[in-house]
mmCIF file of C-alpha atoms in Angstrom:
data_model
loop_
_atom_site.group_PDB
_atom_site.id
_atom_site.type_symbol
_atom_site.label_atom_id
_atom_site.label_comp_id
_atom_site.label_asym_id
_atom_site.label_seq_id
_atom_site.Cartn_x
_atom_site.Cartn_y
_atom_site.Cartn_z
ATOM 1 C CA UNK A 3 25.494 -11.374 7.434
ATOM 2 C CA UNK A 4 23.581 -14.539 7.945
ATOM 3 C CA UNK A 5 20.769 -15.789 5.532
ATOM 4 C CA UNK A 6 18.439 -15.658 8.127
ATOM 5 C CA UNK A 7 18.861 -11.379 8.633
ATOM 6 C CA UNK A 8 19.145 -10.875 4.977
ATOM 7 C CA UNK A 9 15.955 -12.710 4.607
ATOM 8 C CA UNK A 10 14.490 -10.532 7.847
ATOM 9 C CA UNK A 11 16.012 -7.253 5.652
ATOM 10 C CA UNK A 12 18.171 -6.511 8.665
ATOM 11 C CA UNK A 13 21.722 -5.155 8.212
ATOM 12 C CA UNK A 14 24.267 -6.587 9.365
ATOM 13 C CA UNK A 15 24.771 -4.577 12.029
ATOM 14 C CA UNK A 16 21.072 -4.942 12.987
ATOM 15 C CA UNK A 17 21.945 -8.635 12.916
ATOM 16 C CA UNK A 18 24.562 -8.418 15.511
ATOM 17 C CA UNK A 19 22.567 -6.232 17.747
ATOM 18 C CA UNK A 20 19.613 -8.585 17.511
ATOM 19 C CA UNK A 21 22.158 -11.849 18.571
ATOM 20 C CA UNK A 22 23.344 -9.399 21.619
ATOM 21 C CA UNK A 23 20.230 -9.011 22.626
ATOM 22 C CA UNK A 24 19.425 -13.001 22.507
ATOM 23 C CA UNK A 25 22.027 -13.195 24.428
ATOM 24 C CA UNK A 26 20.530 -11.377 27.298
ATOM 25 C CA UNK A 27 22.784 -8.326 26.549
ATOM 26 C CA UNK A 28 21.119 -5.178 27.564
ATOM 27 C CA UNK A 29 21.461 -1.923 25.720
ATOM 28 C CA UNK A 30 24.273 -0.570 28.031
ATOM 29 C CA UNK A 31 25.895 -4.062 27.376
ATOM 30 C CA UNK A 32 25.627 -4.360 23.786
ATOM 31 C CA UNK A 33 26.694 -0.229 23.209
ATOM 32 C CA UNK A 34 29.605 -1.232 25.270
ATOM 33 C CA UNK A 35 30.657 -4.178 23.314
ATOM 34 C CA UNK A 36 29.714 -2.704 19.958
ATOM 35 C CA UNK A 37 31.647 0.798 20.622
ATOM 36 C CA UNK A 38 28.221 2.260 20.107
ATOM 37 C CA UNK A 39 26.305 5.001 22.483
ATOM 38 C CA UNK A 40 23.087 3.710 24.157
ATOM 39 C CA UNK A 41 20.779 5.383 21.780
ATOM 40 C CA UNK A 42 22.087 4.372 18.780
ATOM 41 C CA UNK A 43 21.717 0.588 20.166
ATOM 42 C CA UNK A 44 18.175 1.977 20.962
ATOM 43 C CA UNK A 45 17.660 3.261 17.280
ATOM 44 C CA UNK A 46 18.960 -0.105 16.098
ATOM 45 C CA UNK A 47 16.826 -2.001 18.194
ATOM 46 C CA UNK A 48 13.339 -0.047 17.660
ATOM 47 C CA UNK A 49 14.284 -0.577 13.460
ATOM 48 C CA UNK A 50 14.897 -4.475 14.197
ATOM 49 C CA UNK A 51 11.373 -4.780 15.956
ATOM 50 C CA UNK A 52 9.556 -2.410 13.102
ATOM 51 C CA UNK A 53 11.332 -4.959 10.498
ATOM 52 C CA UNK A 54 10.376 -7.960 12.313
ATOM 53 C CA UNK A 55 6.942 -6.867 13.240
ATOM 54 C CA UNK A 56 7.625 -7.401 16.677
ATOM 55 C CA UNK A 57 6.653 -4.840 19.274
ATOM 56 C CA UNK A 58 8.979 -6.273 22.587
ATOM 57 C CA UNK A 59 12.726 -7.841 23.583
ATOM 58 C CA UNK A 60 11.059 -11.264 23.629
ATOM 59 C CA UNK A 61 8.904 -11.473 20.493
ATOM 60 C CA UNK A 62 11.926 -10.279 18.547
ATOM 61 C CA UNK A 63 14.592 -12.918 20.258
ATOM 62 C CA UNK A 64 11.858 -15.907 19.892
ATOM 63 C CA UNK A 65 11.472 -14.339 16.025
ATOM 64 C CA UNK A 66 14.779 -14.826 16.133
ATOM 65 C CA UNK A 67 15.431 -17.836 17.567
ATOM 66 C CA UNK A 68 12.449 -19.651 15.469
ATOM 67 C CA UNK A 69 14.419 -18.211 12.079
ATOM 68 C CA UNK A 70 17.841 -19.417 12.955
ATOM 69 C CA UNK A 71 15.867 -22.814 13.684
ATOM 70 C CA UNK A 72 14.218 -23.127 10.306
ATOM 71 C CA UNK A 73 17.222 -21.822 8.411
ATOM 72 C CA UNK A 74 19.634 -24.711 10.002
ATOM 73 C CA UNK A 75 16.990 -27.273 9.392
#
C-alpha cells in the first residue's frame, strides 16, 4: 500500500479499487479483474468515497489524482 492510501486510511485493497477506477474501469471491470462480485466492488467503492469525503466517481479519482501529485512532489 502506497503512502498516499495509508495517509487517506484506505486499505489496500481500497487502494487498488480506487486506481481501477482512475483508470476508467467500471465496477463490472474492476470485479472482473479483482476476482471480486459487483457488489463487493460497490461496497468498496461507497467506503473509499465515505473515507475520502467524496460523494461521486470523479471527486474521488481527482482526490486521487491531486494526492498521488503532492506525495511524488
Amino acid at each position: 500500500m502506497g503512502y498516499t492510501a495509508a495517509r487517506n486510511g484506505l486499505s489496500a485493497r481500497e487502494a487498488e479499487v480506487l486506481s481501477l477506477i482512475a483508470d476508467g474501469q467500471t465496477n463490472g471491470q474492476i470485479a472482473a479483474r479483482l476476482f471480486l462480485a459487483e457488489k463487493t466492488v460497490k461496497n468498496h467503492v461507497r467506503r473509499i468515497y465515505s473515507k475520502l469525503g467524496v460523494g461521486s466517481r470523479p471527486a474521488a479519482i481527482a482526490y486521487w489524482r491531486d494526492a498521488r501529485e503532492h506525495a511524488h512532489g
